[in-house]
Short mmCIF file of C-alpha atoms and ligand atoms in Angstrom, two decimals:
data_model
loop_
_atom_site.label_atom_id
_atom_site.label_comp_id
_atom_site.label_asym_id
_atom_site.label_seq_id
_atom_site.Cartn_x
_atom_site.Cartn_y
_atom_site.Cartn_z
CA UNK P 1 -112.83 40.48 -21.83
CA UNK P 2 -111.18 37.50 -22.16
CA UNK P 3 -113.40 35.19 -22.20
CA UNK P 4 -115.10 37.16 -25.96
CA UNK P 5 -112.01 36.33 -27.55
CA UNK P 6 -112.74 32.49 -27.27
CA UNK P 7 -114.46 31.35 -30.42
CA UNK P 8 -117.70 29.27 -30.07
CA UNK P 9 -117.90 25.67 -31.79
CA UNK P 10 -120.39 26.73 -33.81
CA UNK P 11 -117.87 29.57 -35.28
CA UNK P 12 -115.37 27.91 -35.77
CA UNK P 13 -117.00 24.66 -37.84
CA UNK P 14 -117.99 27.89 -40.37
CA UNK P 15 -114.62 29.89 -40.21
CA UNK P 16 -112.69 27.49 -42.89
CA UNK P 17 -115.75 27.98 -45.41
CA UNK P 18 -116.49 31.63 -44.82
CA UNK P 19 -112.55 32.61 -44.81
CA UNK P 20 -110.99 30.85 -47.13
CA UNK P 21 -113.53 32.39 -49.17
CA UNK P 22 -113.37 36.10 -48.45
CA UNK P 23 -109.55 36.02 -47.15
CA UNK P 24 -107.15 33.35 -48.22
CA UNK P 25 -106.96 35.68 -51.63
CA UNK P 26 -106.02 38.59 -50.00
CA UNK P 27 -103.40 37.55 -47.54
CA UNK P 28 -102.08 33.88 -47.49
CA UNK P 29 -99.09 34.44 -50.84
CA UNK P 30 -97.64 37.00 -48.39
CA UNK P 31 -97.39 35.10 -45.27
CA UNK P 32 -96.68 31.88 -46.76
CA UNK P 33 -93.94 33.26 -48.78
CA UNK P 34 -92.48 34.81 -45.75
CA UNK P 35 -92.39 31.36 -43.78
CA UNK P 36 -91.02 29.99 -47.11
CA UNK P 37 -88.09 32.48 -46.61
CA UNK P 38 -87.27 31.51 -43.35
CA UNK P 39 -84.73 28.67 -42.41
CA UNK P 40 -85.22 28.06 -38.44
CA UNK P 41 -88.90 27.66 -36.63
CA UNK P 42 -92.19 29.72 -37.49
CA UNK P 43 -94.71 30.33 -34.43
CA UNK P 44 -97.72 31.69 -35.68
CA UNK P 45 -100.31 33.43 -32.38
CA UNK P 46 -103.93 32.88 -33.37
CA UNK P 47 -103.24 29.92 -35.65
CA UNK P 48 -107.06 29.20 -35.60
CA UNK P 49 -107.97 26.26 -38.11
CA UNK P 50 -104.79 26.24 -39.99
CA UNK P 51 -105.53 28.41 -43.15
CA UNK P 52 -101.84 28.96 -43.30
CA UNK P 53 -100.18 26.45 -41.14
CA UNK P 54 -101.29 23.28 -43.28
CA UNK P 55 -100.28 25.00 -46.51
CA UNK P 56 -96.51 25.90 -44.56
CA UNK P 57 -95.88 22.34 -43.12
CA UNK P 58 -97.24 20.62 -46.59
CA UNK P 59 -93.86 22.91 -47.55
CA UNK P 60 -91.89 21.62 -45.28
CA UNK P 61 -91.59 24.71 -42.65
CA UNK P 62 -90.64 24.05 -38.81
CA UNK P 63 -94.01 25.87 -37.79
CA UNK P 64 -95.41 25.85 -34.59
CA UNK P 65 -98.50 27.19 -33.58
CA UNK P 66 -100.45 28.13 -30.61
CA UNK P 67 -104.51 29.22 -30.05
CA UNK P 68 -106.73 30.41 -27.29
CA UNK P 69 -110.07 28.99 -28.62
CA UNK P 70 -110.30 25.14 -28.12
CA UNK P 71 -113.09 24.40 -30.83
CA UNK P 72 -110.52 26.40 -33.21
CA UNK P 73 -107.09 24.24 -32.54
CA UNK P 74 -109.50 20.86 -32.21
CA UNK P 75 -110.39 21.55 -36.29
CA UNK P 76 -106.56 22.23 -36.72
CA UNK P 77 -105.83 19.13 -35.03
CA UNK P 78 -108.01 17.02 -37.33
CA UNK P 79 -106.64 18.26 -40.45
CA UNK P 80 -103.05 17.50 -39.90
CA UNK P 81 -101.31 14.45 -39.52
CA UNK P 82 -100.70 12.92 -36.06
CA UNK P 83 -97.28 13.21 -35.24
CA UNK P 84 -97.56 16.78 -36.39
CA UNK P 85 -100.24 17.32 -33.43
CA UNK P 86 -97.87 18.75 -30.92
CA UNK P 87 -96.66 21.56 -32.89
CA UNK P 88 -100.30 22.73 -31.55
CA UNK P 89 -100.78 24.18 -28.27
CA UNK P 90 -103.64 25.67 -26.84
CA UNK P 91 -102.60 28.98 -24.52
CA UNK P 92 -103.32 32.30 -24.53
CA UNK P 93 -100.45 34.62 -26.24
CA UNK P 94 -100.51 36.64 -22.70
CA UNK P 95 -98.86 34.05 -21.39
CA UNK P 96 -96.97 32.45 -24.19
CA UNK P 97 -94.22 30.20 -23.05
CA UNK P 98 -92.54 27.79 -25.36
CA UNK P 99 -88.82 25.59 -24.59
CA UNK P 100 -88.14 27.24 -28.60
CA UNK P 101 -87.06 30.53 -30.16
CA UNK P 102 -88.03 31.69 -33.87
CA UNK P 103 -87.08 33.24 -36.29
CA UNK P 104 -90.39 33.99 -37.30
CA UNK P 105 -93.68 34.85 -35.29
CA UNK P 106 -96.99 35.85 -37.21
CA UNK P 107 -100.31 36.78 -36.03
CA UNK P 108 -102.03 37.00 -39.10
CA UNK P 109 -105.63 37.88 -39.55
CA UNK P 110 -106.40 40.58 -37.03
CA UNK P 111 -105.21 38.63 -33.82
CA UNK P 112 -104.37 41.57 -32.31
CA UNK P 113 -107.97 42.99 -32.39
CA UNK P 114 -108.62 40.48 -29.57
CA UNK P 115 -106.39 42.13 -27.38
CA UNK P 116 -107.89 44.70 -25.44
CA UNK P 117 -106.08 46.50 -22.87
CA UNK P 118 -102.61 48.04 -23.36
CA UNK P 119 -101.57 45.94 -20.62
CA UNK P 120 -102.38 42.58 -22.87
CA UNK P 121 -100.81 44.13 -25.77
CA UNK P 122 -97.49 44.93 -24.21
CA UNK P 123 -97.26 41.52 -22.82
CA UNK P 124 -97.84 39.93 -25.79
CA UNK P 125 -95.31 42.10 -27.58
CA UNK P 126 -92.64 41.39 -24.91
CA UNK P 127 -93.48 37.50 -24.69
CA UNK P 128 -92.53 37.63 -28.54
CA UNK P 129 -89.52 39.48 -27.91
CA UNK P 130 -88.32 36.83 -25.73
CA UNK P 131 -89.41 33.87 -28.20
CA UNK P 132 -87.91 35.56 -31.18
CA UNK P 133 -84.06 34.63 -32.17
CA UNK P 134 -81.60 37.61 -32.50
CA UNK P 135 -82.75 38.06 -36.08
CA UNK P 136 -86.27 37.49 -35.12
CA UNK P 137 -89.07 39.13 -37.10
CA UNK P 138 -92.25 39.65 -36.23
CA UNK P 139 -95.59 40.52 -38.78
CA UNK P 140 -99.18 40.96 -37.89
CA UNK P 141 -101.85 42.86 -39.34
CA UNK P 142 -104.88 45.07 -38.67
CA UNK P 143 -107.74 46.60 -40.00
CA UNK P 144 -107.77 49.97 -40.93
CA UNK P 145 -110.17 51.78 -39.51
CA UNK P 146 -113.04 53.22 -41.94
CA UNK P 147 -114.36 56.60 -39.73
CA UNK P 148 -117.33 56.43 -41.62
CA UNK P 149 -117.98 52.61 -39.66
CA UNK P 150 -117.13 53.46 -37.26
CA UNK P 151 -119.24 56.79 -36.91
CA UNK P 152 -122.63 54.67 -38.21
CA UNK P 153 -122.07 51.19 -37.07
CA UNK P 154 -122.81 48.66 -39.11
CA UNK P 155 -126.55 47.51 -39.20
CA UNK P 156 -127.20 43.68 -39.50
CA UNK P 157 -126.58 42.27 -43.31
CA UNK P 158 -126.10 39.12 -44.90
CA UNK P 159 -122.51 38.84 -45.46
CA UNK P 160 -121.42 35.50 -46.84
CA UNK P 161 -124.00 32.47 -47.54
CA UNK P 162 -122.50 29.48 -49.03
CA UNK P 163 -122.90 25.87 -48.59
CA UNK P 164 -120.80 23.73 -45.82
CA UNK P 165 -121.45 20.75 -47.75
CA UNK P 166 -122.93 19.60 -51.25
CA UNK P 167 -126.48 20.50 -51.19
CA UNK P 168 -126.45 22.50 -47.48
CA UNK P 169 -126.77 25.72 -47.02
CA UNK P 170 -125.73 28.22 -44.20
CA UNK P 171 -125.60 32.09 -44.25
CA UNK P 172 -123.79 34.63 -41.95
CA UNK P 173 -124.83 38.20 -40.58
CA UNK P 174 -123.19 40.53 -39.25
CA UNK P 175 -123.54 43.62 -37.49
CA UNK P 176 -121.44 45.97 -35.26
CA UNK P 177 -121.63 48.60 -32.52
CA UNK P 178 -118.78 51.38 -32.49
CA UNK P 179 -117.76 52.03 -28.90
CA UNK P 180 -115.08 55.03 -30.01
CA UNK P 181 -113.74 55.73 -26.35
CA UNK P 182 -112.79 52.38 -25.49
CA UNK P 183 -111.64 52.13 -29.54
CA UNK P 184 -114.16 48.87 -30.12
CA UNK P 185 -116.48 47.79 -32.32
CA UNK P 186 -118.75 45.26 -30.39
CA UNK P 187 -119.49 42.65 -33.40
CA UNK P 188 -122.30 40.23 -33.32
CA UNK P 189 -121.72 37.26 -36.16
CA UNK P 190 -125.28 35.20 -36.56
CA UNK P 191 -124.88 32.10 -38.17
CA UNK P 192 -127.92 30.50 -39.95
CA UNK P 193 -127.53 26.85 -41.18
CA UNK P 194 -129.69 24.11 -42.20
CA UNK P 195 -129.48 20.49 -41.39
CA UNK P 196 -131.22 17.02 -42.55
CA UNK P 197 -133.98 18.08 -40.00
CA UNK P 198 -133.89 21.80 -39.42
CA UNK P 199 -133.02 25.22 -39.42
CA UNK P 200 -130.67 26.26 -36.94
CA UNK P 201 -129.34 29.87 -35.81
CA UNK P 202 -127.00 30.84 -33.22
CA UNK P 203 -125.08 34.19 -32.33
CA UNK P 204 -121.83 35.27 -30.51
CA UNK P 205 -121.23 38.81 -29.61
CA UNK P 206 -117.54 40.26 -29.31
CA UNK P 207 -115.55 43.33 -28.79
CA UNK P 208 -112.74 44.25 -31.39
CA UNK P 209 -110.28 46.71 -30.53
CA UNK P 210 -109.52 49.29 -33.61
CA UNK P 211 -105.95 50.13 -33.48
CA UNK P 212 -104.43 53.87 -35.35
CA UNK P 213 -101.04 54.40 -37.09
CA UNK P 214 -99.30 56.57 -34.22
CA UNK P 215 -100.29 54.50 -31.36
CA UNK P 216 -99.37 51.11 -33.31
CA UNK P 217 -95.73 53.10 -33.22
CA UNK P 218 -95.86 54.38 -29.94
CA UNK P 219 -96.96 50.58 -28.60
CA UNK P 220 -94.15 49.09 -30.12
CA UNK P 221 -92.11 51.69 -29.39
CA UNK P 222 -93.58 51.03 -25.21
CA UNK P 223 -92.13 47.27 -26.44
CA UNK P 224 -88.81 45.66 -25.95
CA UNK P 225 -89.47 45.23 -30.00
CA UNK P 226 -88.47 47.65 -32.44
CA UNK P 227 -90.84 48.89 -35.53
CA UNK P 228 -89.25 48.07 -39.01
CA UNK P 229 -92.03 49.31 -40.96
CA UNK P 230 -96.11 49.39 -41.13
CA UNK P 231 -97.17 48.50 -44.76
CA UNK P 232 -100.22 49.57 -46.29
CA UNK P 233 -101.42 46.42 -48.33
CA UNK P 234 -99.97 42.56 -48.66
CA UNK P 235 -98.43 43.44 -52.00
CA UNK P 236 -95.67 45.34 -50.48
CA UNK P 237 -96.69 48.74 -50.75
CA UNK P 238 -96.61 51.97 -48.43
CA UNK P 239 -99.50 53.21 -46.40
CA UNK P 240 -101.54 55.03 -48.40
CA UNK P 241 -105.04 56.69 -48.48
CA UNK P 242 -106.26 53.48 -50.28
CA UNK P 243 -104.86 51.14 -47.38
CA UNK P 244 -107.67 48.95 -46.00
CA UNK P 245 -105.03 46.99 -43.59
CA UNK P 246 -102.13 47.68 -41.58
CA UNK P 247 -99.20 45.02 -41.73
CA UNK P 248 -96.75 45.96 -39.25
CA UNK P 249 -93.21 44.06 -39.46
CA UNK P 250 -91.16 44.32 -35.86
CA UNK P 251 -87.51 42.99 -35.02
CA UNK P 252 -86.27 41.88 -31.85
C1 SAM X 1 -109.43 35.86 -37.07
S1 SAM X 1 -108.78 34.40 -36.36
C2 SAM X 1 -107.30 34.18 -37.30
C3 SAM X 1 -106.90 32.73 -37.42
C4 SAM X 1 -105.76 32.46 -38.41
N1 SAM X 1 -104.56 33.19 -38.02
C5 SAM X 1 -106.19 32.87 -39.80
O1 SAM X 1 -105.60 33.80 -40.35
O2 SAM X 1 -107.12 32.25 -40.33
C6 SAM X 1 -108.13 34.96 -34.81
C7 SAM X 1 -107.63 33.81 -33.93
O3 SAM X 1 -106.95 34.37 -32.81
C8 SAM X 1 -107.24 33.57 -31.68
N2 SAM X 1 -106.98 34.37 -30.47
C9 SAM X 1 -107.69 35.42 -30.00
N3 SAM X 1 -107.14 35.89 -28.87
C10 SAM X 1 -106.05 35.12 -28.61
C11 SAM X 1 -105.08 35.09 -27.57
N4 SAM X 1 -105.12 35.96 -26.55
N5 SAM X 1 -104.11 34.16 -27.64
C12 SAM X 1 -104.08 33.26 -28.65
N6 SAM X 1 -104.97 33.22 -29.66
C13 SAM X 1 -105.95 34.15 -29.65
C14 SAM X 1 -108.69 33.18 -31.88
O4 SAM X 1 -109.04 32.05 -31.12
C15 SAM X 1 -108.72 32.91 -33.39
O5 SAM X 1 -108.46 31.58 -33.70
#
């Protein structure tokens, strides 16, 4: 499954216009303000373009970050300055191995949806363990799942059309599969964009793994981390039956 977690060119050249749309409202005050509050290094797994790393080094943080998709860190790479390049790496958080420990690691933005098996999942979890300080945190998030979705699937729509520059338009749709024994919904994103000469379309299909309460606590709890809390929004508050995300905070 590996291989469906790397993101296509053609993805990633969309994400920053799509997410920092629909996203970057929702969740970047919280995680910036927890790098802000943090005086050693910052990894963040699944740094993708940079939606919150450019902000957090602009402020001055000691943040690192790492990326499985190559088309993803090469846009990161090209918006930040060169001799901040090697705080980049490209590797997969299986197999995350850095000479430096932190006090802070986030995977924000559903990172751990590309992690399929239990077996990926723990090793993740334990590689952060070992890269986290003794006062290490770690936060990521997850979607809730919506039993409804995942019951009906979601038939193909138009979710975001935009423009990717003045005067050029591009539209996404999206559409998903639930696969409830394996916990997946198998996503196809379609992107539609138009150029000086054409109209172009291409599609990438992907599994992501849905995640519940209990067995977030009982995979942490199959960690060398420990669970500090699962929060129910990015304002702070408890889970609740309004709770569209999951933001689960771990210590070493
Ligand atoms: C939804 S994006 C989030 C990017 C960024 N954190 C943000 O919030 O905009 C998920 C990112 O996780 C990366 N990813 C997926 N599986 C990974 C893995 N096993 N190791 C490292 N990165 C991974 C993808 O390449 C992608 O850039």
């Amino acid at each position: 499954m590996k291989e469906n977690s790397i993101y296509p060119a053609f993805i990633a050249r969309f994400y920053n216009n799509i997410y920092e749309h629909v996203r970057t409202g929702i969740d970047t005050e919280f995680y910036l303000q927890k790098i802000k509050n943090t005086k050693g290094p910052v990894l963040e797994l699944g740094v993708g373009t940079g939606r919150f790393f450019i902000e957090a080094l602009k402020n001055g943080a000691d943040i690192y970050g790492i990326d499985i998709s190559p088309s993803m860190i090469e846009i990161l790479r090209n918006r930040i300055p060169a001799k901040e390049r090697k705080r980049v790496t490209l590797m997969d958080a299986a197999r995350l191995n850095l000479p430096v420990k932190f006090d802070l690691i986030i995977a924000p933005f559903r990172v751990f949806s590309h992690l399929i098996s239990v077996d990926q999942q723990l090793k993740v979890l334990n590689h952060i363990y070992t890269h986290l300080t003794k006062e290490g945190i770690f936060i990521f998030d997850l979607f809730i799942p919506d039993p409804k979705v995942l019951a009906d699937g979601i038939p193909e729509h138009i979710d975001f059309e935009g423009e990717y520059k003045p005067g050029k338009k591009f539209k996404r749709l999206i559409s998903a599969k639930p696969d409830i024994i394996n916990q997946i919904s198998q996503v196809t994103m379609k992107i539609i964009w138009e150029d000086e000469v054409k109209e172009n379309s291409e599609e990438w299909s992907f599994p992501m793994r849905f995640y519940y309460r209990y067995e977030l606590e009982h995979l942490i709890s199959l960690s060398k981390l420990k669970l500090v809390e699962i929060l129910g929004d990015f304002s702070g508050n408890k889970l609740n039956p309004e709770s569209k995300d999951f933001i689960v905070i771990c210590k070493r």
